[in-house]
Amino acid sequence: MKICLRENYRLKVCIKLYHIYYRSLVAASLFSTYYLYTKIYVVQEVVRKAIINIISGTIINSKATLLKRRSWR
């Protein structure tokens, strides 16, 4: 009976430890995915802004060159 209790206690401790480990794993994975998502989002925003700036810059430049060419003639 004592051995069974001890085994049971060990099992309980193992299960508790497993639960703590599992919870920490889930929390860590959630945090890492959130962190990665925010990083990716920030990078996407930066890239998008850069692309918009490049496109708008080229459009402005092309308009300016067209105006210059027109004014030259």
PDB file of C-alpha atoms in Angstrom:
ATOM      1  CA  MET A   1       0.000   0.000   0.000  1.00  0.00           C
ATOM      2  CA  LYS A   2       2.805   2.391   0.872  1.00  0.00           C
ATOM      3  CA  ILE A   3       4.599   1.585  -2.380  1.00  0.00           C
ATOM      4  CA  CYS A   4       1.386   2.208  -4.311  1.00  0.00           C
ATOM      5  CA  LEU A   5       0.911   5.529  -2.546  1.00  0.00           C
ATOM      6  CA  ARG A   6       4.492   6.494  -3.281  1.00  0.00           C
ATOM      7  CA  GLU A   7       4.119   5.488  -6.904  1.00  0.00           C
ATOM      8  CA  ASN A   8       0.869   7.396  -7.076  1.00  0.00           C
ATOM      9  CA  TYR A   9       2.526  10.424  -5.476  1.00  0.00           C
ATOM     10  CA  ARG A  10       5.363  10.210  -7.972  1.00  0.00           C
ATOM     11  CA  LEU A  11       2.838   9.960 -10.770  1.00  0.00           C
ATOM     12  CA  LYS A  12       1.007  12.996  -9.420  1.00  0.00           C
ATOM     13  CA  VAL A  13       4.243  14.951  -9.186  1.00  0.00           C
ATOM     14  CA  CYS A  14       5.182  13.854 -12.718  1.00  0.00           C
ATOM     15  CA  ILE A  15       1.772  14.851 -14.027  1.00  0.00           C
ATOM     16  CA  LYS A  16       1.991  18.203 -12.243  1.00  0.00           C
ATOM     17  CA  LEU A  17       5.470  18.816 -13.638  1.00  0.00           C
ATOM     18  CA  TYR A  18       4.267  17.757 -17.073  1.00  0.00           C
ATOM     19  CA  HIS A  19       1.335  20.151 -16.830  1.00  0.00           C
ATOM     20  CA  ILE A  20       3.642  23.009 -15.811  1.00  0.00           C
ATOM     21  CA  TYR A  21       6.050  22.102 -18.619  1.00  0.00           C
ATOM     22  CA  TYR A  22       3.221  21.822 -21.148  1.00  0.00           C
ATOM     23  CA  ARG A  23       1.719  25.136 -20.058  1.00  0.00           C
ATOM     24  CA  SER A  24       5.093  26.855 -20.262  1.00  0.00           C
ATOM     25  CA  LEU A  25       5.620  25.334 -23.707  1.00  0.00           C
ATOM     26  CA  VAL A  26       2.240  26.587 -24.893  1.00  0.00           C
ATOM     27  CA  ALA A  27       2.910  30.024 -23.422  1.00  0.00           C
ATOM     28  CA  ALA A  28       6.358  30.137 -25.015  1.00  0.00           C
ATOM     29  CA  SER A  29       5.025  29.060 -28.403  1.00  0.00           C
ATOM     30  CA  LEU A  30       2.213  31.615 -28.225  1.00  0.00           C
ATOM     31  CA  PHE A  31       4.647  34.342 -27.227  1.00  0.00           C
ATOM     32  CA  SER A  32       7.118  33.391 -29.949  1.00  0.00           C
ATOM     33  CA  THR A  33       4.407  33.276 -32.620  1.00  0.00           C
ATOM     34  CA  TYR A  34       3.086  36.661 -31.425  1.00  0.00           C
ATOM     35  CA  TYR A  35       6.609  38.087 -31.421  1.00  0.00           C
ATOM     36  CA  LEU A  36       7.336  36.687 -34.883  1.00  0.00           C
ATOM     37  CA  TYR A  37       3.993  37.943 -36.169  1.00  0.00           C
ATOM     38  CA  THR A  38       4.664  41.452 -34.859  1.00  0.00           C
ATOM     39  CA  LYS A  39       8.189  41.349 -36.340  1.00  0.00           C
ATOM     40  CA  ILE A  40       6.840  40.207 -39.716  1.00  0.00           C
ATOM     41  CA  TYR A  41       4.084  42.840 -39.531  1.00  0.00           C
ATOM     42  CA  VAL A  42       6.598  45.594 -38.781  1.00  0.00           C
ATOM     43  CA  VAL A  43       8.856  44.411 -41.598  1.00  0.00           C
ATOM     44  CA  GLN A  44       5.874  44.288 -43.968  1.00  0.00           C
ATOM     45  CA  GLU A  45       4.903  47.835 -42.988  1.00  0.00           C
ATOM     46  CA  VAL A  46       8.450  49.098 -43.547  1.00  0.00           C
ATOM     47  CA  VAL A  47       8.711  47.313 -46.893  1.00  0.00           C
ATOM     48  CA  ARG A  48       5.291  48.568 -47.962  1.00  0.00           C
ATOM     49  CA  LYS A  49       6.173  52.145 -47.046  1.00  0.00           C
ATOM     50  CA  ALA A  50       9.490  51.831 -48.851  1.00  0.00           C
ATOM     51  CA  ILE A  51       7.774  50.462 -51.979  1.00  0.00           C
ATOM     52  CA  ILE A  52       5.167  53.236 -51.853  1.00  0.00           C
ATOM     53  CA  ASN A  53       7.931  55.829 -51.468  1.00  0.00           C
ATOM     54  CA  ILE A  54       9.886  54.340 -54.377  1.00  0.00           C
ATOM     55  CA  ILE A  55       6.809  54.202 -56.619  1.00  0.00           C
ATOM     56  CA  SER A  56       5.667  57.709 -55.710  1.00  0.00           C
ATOM     57  CA  GLY A  57       9.249  58.948 -56.119  1.00  0.00           C
ATOM     58  CA  THR A  58       9.543  57.448 -59.589  1.00  0.00           C
ATOM     59  CA  ILE A  59       6.162  58.883 -60.574  1.00  0.00           C
ATOM     60  CA  ILE A  60       7.171  62.326 -59.313  1.00  0.00           C
ATOM     61  CA  ASN A  61      10.533  62.022 -61.062  1.00  0.00           C
ATOM     62  CA  SER A  62       8.936  60.937 -64.325  1.00  0.00           C
ATOM     63  CA  LYS A  63       6.460  63.827 -64.102  1.00  0.00           C
ATOM     64  CA  ALA A  64       9.291  66.237 -63.364  1.00  0.00           C
ATOM     65  CA  THR A  65      11.333  64.946 -66.312  1.00  0.00           C
ATOM     66  CA  LEU A  66       8.268  65.220 -68.556  1.00  0.00           C
ATOM     67  CA  LEU A  67       7.685  68.787 -67.393  1.00  0.00           C
ATOM     68  CA  LYS A  68      11.367  69.599 -67.919  1.00  0.00           C
ATOM     69  CA  ARG A  69      11.259  68.123 -71.414  1.00  0.00           C
ATOM     70  CA  ARG A  70       8.125  70.112 -72.216  1.00  0.00           C
ATOM     71  CA  SER A  71       9.574  73.302 -70.850  1.00  0.00           C
ATOM     72  CA  TRP A  72      12.798  72.672 -72.798  1.00  0.00           C
ATOM     73  CA  ARG A  73      10.866  72.595 -76.037  1.00  0.00           C
TER      74      ARG A  73
END
